């Protein structure tokens, strides 16, 4: 999604070759549709996927998010059977706080779907992005209250970095 598109990967991971394939407004079924063009030709060893946020905003259900995640896995596994798939959980954002229950459920369903895939990793960004009051920390978001600020991306970087260690591609 645009949250990936806006992530300055060269700054966050200067020691790792990264290819950013995020595009604004995308939903998880778009990642499935375009995987042949955006993912598979590059033969990545690690795929970092953030999606589902826009899906829920467009009234897709948590179950549909999970099903689209499964479809993405089914699309990439024949070509990339050993690739690590890092799912960044749907983040809590002030703008979409009304969707928090659906996001929590979608995240849990995706995490459950990952249990059968030894190359799948779940990155919980929910807890680190919340303040002591249980709501999204405003300083971690830009003015639109949807996208992460540099401080928010620092958290994502810290959470994802450990899953890139040892991978050179």
PDB file of N, CA, C and O in Angstrom, residues 67-111:
ATOM      1  N   UNK A  67      -8.305 -14.466   3.292  1.00  0.00           N
ATOM      2  CA  UNK A  67      -8.392 -15.248   2.064  1.00  0.00           C
ATOM      3  C   UNK A  67      -7.489 -14.675   0.973  1.00  0.00           C
ATOM      4  O   UNK A  67      -6.862 -15.432   0.214  1.00  0.00           O
ATOM      5  N   UNK A  68      -7.396 -13.352   0.896  1.00  0.00           N
ATOM      6  CA  UNK A  68      -6.501 -12.730  -0.084  1.00  0.00           C
ATOM      7  C   UNK A  68      -5.043 -12.966   0.288  1.00  0.00           C
ATOM      8  O   UNK A  68      -4.195 -13.135  -0.596  1.00  0.00           O
ATOM      9  N   UNK A  69      -4.734 -12.997   1.572  1.00  0.00           N
ATOM     10  CA  UNK A  69      -3.386 -13.350   2.001  1.00  0.00           C
ATOM     11  C   UNK A  69      -3.059 -14.772   1.525  1.00  0.00           C
ATOM     12  O   UNK A  69      -1.992 -15.021   0.960  1.00  0.00           O
ATOM     13  N   UNK A  70      -3.979 -15.688   1.754  1.00  0.00           N
ATOM     14  CA  UNK A  70      -3.766 -17.075   1.315  1.00  0.00           C
ATOM     15  C   UNK A  70      -3.579 -17.142  -0.206  1.00  0.00           C
ATOM     16  O   UNK A  70      -2.754 -17.910  -0.699  1.00  0.00           O
ATOM     17  N   UNK A  71      -4.350 -16.346  -0.937  1.00  0.00           N
ATOM     18  CA  UNK A  71      -4.226 -16.323  -2.396  1.00  0.00           C
ATOM     19  C   UNK A  71      -2.853 -15.792  -2.812  1.00  0.00           C
ATOM     20  O   UNK A  71      -2.257 -16.284  -3.782  1.00  0.00           O
ATOM     21  N   UNK A  72      -2.335 -14.804  -2.086  1.00  0.00           N
ATOM     22  CA  UNK A  72      -1.001 -14.279  -2.376  1.00  0.00           C
ATOM     23  C   UNK A  72       0.042 -15.370  -2.152  1.00  0.00           C
ATOM     24  O   UNK A  72       0.934 -15.575  -2.987  1.00  0.00           O
ATOM     25  N   UNK A  73      -0.067 -16.064  -1.048  1.00  0.00           N
ATOM     26  CA  UNK A  73       0.861 -17.157  -0.750  1.00  0.00           C
ATOM     27  C   UNK A  73       0.783 -18.214  -1.854  1.00  0.00           C
ATOM     28  O   UNK A  73       1.819 -18.681  -2.349  1.00  0.00           O
ATOM     29  N   UNK A  74      -0.419 -18.593  -2.238  1.00  0.00           N
ATOM     30  CA  UNK A  74      -0.584 -19.600  -3.291  1.00  0.00           C
ATOM     31  C   UNK A  74       0.012 -19.126  -4.618  1.00  0.00           C
ATOM     32  O   UNK A  74       0.516 -19.937  -5.398  1.00  0.00           O
ATOM     33  N   UNK A  75      -0.009 -17.836  -4.849  1.00  0.00           N
ATOM     34  CA  UNK A  75       0.539 -17.267  -6.082  1.00  0.00           C
ATOM     35  C   UNK A  75       2.065 -17.298  -6.090  1.00  0.00           C
ATOM     36  O   UNK A  75       2.674 -17.591  -7.118  1.00  0.00           O
ATOM     37  N   UNK A  76       2.693 -17.006  -4.947  1.00  0.00           N
ATOM     38  CA  UNK A  76       4.163 -16.901  -4.933  1.00  0.00           C
ATOM     39  C   UNK A  76       4.873 -18.222  -4.650  1.00  0.00           C
ATOM     40  O   UNK A  76       5.994 -18.417  -5.104  1.00  0.00           O
ATOM     41  N   UNK A  77       4.265 -19.124  -3.899  1.00  0.00           N
ATOM     42  CA  UNK A  77       4.980 -20.322  -3.443  1.00  0.00           C
ATOM     43  C   UNK A  77       5.464 -21.240  -4.572  1.00  0.00           C
ATOM     44  O   UNK A  77       6.556 -21.789  -4.460  1.00  0.00           O
ATOM     45  N   UNK A  78       4.720 -21.429  -5.663  1.00  0.00           N
ATOM     46  CA  UNK A  78       5.262 -22.298  -6.716  1.00  0.00           C
ATOM     47  C   UNK A  78       6.588 -21.790  -7.289  1.00  0.00           C
ATOM     48  O   UNK A  78       7.472 -22.582  -7.621  1.00  0.00           O
ATOM     49  N   UNK A  79       6.756 -20.489  -7.382  1.00  0.00           N
ATOM     50  CA  UNK A  79       7.975 -19.896  -7.928  1.00  0.00           C
ATOM     51  C   UNK A  79       9.005 -19.610  -6.845  1.00  0.00           C
ATOM     52  O   UNK A  79      10.211 -19.723  -7.086  1.00  0.00           O
ATOM     53  N   UNK A  80       8.555 -19.249  -5.659  1.00  0.00           N
ATOM     54  CA  UNK A  80       9.440 -18.847  -4.564  1.00  0.00           C
ATOM     55  C   UNK A  80       9.167 -19.698  -3.314  1.00  0.00           C
ATOM     56  O   UNK A  80       8.751 -19.183  -2.281  1.00  0.00           O
ATOM     57  N   UNK A  81       9.424 -21.002  -3.394  1.00  0.00           N
ATOM     58  CA  UNK A  81       9.045 -21.873  -2.272  1.00  0.00           C
ATOM     59  C   UNK A  81       9.794 -21.593  -0.966  1.00  0.00           C
ATOM     60  O   UNK A  81       9.270 -21.865   0.108  1.00  0.00           O
ATOM     61  N   UNK A  82      10.994 -21.027  -1.063  1.00  0.00           N
ATOM     62  CA  UNK A  82      11.809 -20.784   0.126  1.00  0.00           C
ATOM     63  C   UNK A  82      11.824 -19.323   0.570  1.00  0.00           C
ATOM     64  O   UNK A  82      12.455 -18.990   1.571  1.00  0.00           O
ATOM     65  N   UNK A  83      11.174 -18.452  -0.176  1.00  0.00           N
ATOM     66  CA  UNK A  83      11.203 -17.029   0.163  1.00  0.00           C
ATOM     67  C   UNK A  83      10.533 -16.791   1.512  1.00  0.00           C
ATOM     68  O   UNK A  83       9.470 -17.348   1.806  1.00  0.00           O
ATOM     69  N   UNK A  84      11.169 -15.956   2.312  1.00  0.00           N
ATOM     70  CA  UNK A  84      10.558 -15.554   3.581  1.00  0.00           C
ATOM     71  C   UNK A  84       9.493 -14.509   3.269  1.00  0.00           C
ATOM     72  O   UNK A  84       9.740 -13.565   2.518  1.00  0.00           O
ATOM     73  N   UNK A  85       8.314 -14.695   3.814  1.00  0.00           N
ATOM     74  CA  UNK A  85       7.212 -13.746   3.629  1.00  0.00           C
ATOM     75  C   UNK A  85       6.935 -13.084   4.970  1.00  0.00           C
ATOM     76  O   UNK A  85       6.459 -13.719   5.906  1.00  0.00           O
ATOM     77  N   UNK A  86       7.278 -11.806   5.050  1.00  0.00           N
ATOM     78  CA  UNK A  86       7.138 -11.037   6.284  1.00  0.00           C
ATOM     79  C   UNK A  86       5.868 -10.194   6.173  1.00  0.00           C
ATOM     80  O   UNK A  86       5.798  -9.277   5.359  1.00  0.00           O
ATOM     81  N   UNK A  87       4.881 -10.523   6.971  1.00  0.00           N
ATOM     82  CA  UNK A  87       3.622  -9.781   7.004  1.00  0.00           C
ATOM     83  C   UNK A  87       3.706  -8.747   8.115  1.00  0.00           C
ATOM     84  O   UNK A  87       3.862  -9.100   9.293  1.00  0.00           O
ATOM     85  N   UNK A  88       3.625  -7.469   7.746  1.00  0.00           N
ATOM     86  CA  UNK A  88       3.523  -6.415   8.758  1.00  0.00           C
ATOM     87  C   UNK A  88       2.035  -6.265   9.057  1.00  0.00           C
ATOM     88  O   UNK A  88       1.233  -5.979   8.158  1.00  0.00           O
ATOM     89  N   UNK A  89       1.682  -6.476  10.310  1.00  0.00           N
ATOM     90  CA  UNK A  89       0.268  -6.415  10.707  1.00  0.00           C
ATOM     91  C   UNK A  89      -0.359  -5.081  10.325  1.00  0.00           C
ATOM     92  O   UNK A  89       0.312  -4.044  10.283  1.00  0.00           O
ATOM     93  N   UNK A  90      -1.646  -5.125  10.053  1.00  0.00           N
ATOM     94  CA  UNK A  90      -2.394  -3.900   9.767  1.00  0.00           C
ATOM     95  C   UNK A  90      -2.212  -2.978  10.965  1.00  0.00           C
ATOM     96  O   UNK A  90      -2.475  -3.353  12.103  1.00  0.00           O
ATOM     97  N   UNK A  91      -1.735  -1.776  10.700  1.00  0.00           N
ATOM     98  CA  UNK A  91      -1.379  -0.859  11.790  1.00  0.00           C
ATOM     99  C   UNK A  91      -2.608  -0.142  12.353  1.00  0.00           C
ATOM    100  O   UNK A  91      -3.589   0.062  11.642  1.00  0.00           O
ATOM    101  N   UNK A  92      -2.525   0.246  13.602  1.00  0.00           N
ATOM    102  CA  UNK A  92      -3.564   1.092  14.163  1.00  0.00           C
ATOM    103  C   UNK A  92      -3.289   2.533  13.726  1.00  0.00           C
ATOM    104  O   UNK A  92      -2.173   3.023  13.882  1.00  0.00           O
ATOM    105  N   UNK A  93      -4.242   3.184  13.137  1.00  0.00           N
ATOM    106  CA  UNK A  93      -4.023   4.584  12.763  1.00  0.00           C
ATOM    107  C   UNK A  93      -5.165   5.432  13.309  1.00  0.00           C
ATOM    108  O   UNK A  93      -6.298   4.962  13.417  1.00  0.00           O
ATOM    109  N   UNK A  94      -4.859   6.671  13.671  1.00  0.00           N
ATOM    110  CA  UNK A  94      -5.915   7.540  14.201  1.00  0.00           C
ATOM    111  C   UNK A  94      -7.079   7.702  13.219  1.00  0.00           C
ATOM    112  O   UNK A  94      -8.237   7.665  13.629  1.00  0.00           O
ATOM    113  N   UNK A  95      -6.768   7.837  11.932  1.00  0.00           N
ATOM    114  CA  UNK A  95      -7.823   8.062  10.934  1.00  0.00           C
ATOM    115  C   UNK A  95      -8.784   6.885  10.833  1.00  0.00           C
ATOM    116  O   UNK A  95      -9.974   7.077  10.596  1.00  0.00           O
ATOM    117  N   UNK A  96      -8.265   5.684  11.005  1.00  0.00           N
ATOM    118  CA  UNK A  96      -9.100   4.484  10.836  1.00  0.00           C
ATOM    119  C   UNK A  96      -9.314   3.741  12.154  1.00  0.00           C
ATOM    120  O   UNK A  96      -9.539   2.530  12.166  1.00  0.00           O
ATOM    121  N   UNK A  97      -9.287   4.475  13.233  1.00  0.00           N
ATOM    122  CA  UNK A  97      -9.442   3.861  14.549  1.00  0.00           C
ATOM    123  C   UNK A  97     -10.790   3.158  14.685  1.00  0.00           C
ATOM    124  O   UNK A  97     -10.911   2.159  15.393  1.00  0.00           O
ATOM    125  N   UNK A  98     -11.801   3.633  13.990  1.00  0.00           N
ATOM    126  CA  UNK A  98     -13.120   2.985  14.036  1.00  0.00           C
ATOM    127  C   UNK A  98     -13.059   1.558  13.486  1.00  0.00           C
ATOM    128  O   UNK A  98     -13.948   0.747  13.776  1.00  0.00           O
ATOM    129  N   UNK A  99     -12.017   1.238  12.718  1.00  0.00           N
ATOM    130  CA  UNK A  99     -11.859  -0.095  12.135  1.00  0.00           C
ATOM    131  C   UNK A  99     -10.950  -0.990  12.976  1.00  0.00           C
ATOM    132  O   UNK A  99     -10.569  -2.069  12.537  1.00  0.00           O
ATOM    133  N   UNK A 100     -10.628  -0.556  14.187  1.00  0.00           N
ATOM    134  CA  UNK A 100      -9.643  -1.294  14.994  1.00  0.00           C
ATOM    135  C   UNK A 100     -10.058  -2.737  15.256  1.00  0.00           C
ATOM    136  O   UNK A 100      -9.223  -3.643  15.175  1.00  0.00           O
ATOM    137  N   UNK A 101     -11.317  -2.991  15.558  1.00  0.00           N
ATOM    138  CA  UNK A 101     -11.742  -4.369  15.831  1.00  0.00           C
ATOM    139  C   UNK A 101     -11.579  -5.248  14.593  1.00  0.00           C
ATOM    140  O   UNK A 101     -11.128  -6.393  14.691  1.00  0.00           O
ATOM    141  N   UNK A 102     -11.930  -4.709  13.433  1.00  0.00           N
ATOM    142  CA  UNK A 102     -11.763  -5.465  12.187  1.00  0.00           C
ATOM    143  C   UNK A 102     -10.281  -5.699  11.906  1.00  0.00           C
ATOM    144  O   UNK A 102      -9.895  -6.786  11.455  1.00  0.00           O
ATOM    145  N   UNK A 103      -9.439  -4.708  12.172  1.00  0.00           N
ATOM    146  CA  UNK A 103      -7.996  -4.857  11.946  1.00  0.00           C
ATOM    147  C   UNK A 103      -7.415  -5.913  12.879  1.00  0.00           C
ATOM    148  O   UNK A 103      -6.618  -6.761  12.447  1.00  0.00           O
ATOM    149  N   UNK A 104      -7.812  -5.879  14.132  1.00  0.00           N
ATOM    150  CA  UNK A 104      -7.328  -6.876  15.091  1.00  0.00           C
ATOM    151  C   UNK A 104      -7.733  -8.277  14.646  1.00  0.00           C
ATOM    152  O   UNK A 104      -6.921  -9.214  14.664  1.00  0.00           O
ATOM    153  N   UNK A 105      -8.972  -8.419  14.188  1.00  0.00           N
ATOM    154  CA  UNK A 105      -9.445  -9.726  13.738  1.00  0.00           C
ATOM    155  C   UNK A 105      -8.716 -10.165  12.472  1.00  0.00           C
ATOM    156  O   UNK A 105      -8.285 -11.320  12.362  1.00  0.00           O
ATOM    157  N   UNK A 106      -8.562  -9.261  11.512  1.00  0.00           N
ATOM    158  CA  UNK A 106      -7.850  -9.609  10.270  1.00  0.00           C
ATOM    159  C   UNK A 106      -6.416 -10.023  10.584  1.00  0.00           C
ATOM    160  O   UNK A 106      -5.915 -11.014  10.036  1.00  0.00           O
ATOM    161  N   UNK A 107      -5.749  -9.281  11.457  1.00  0.00           N
ATOM    162  CA  UNK A 107      -4.385  -9.631  11.839  1.00  0.00           C
ATOM    163  C   UNK A 107      -4.325 -11.028  12.466  1.00  0.00           C
ATOM    164  O   UNK A 107      -3.441 -11.819  12.149  1.00  0.00           O
ATOM    165  N   UNK A 108      -5.272 -11.328  13.329  1.00  0.00           N
ATOM    166  CA  UNK A 108      -5.294 -12.647  13.971  1.00  0.00           C
ATOM    167  C   UNK A 108      -5.545 -13.752  12.941  1.00  0.00           C
ATOM    168  O   UNK A 108      -4.918 -14.823  13.010  1.00  0.00           O
ATOM    169  N   UNK A 109      -6.421 -13.501  11.987  1.00  0.00           N
ATOM    170  CA  UNK A 109      -6.712 -14.501  10.956  1.00  0.00           C
ATOM    171  C   UNK A 109      -5.505 -14.738  10.048  1.00  0.00           C
ATOM    172  O   UNK A 109      -5.216 -15.878   9.674  1.00  0.00           O
ATOM    173  N   UNK A 110      -4.798 -13.675   9.699  1.00  0.00           N
ATOM    174  CA  UNK A 110      -3.596 -13.845   8.875  1.00  0.00           C
ATOM    175  C   UNK A 110      -2.536 -14.595   9.670  1.00  0.00           C
ATOM    176  O   UNK A 110      -1.885 -15.516   9.156  1.00  0.00           O
ATOM    177  N   UNK A 111      -2.380 -14.220  10.909  1.00  0.00           N
ATOM    178  CA  UNK A 111      -1.380 -14.908  11.749  1.00  0.00           C
ATOM    179  C   UNK A 111      -1.688 -16.398  11.834  1.00  0.00           C
ATOM    180  O   UNK A 111      -0.790 -17.250  11.755  1.00  0.00           O
TER     181      UNK A 111
END
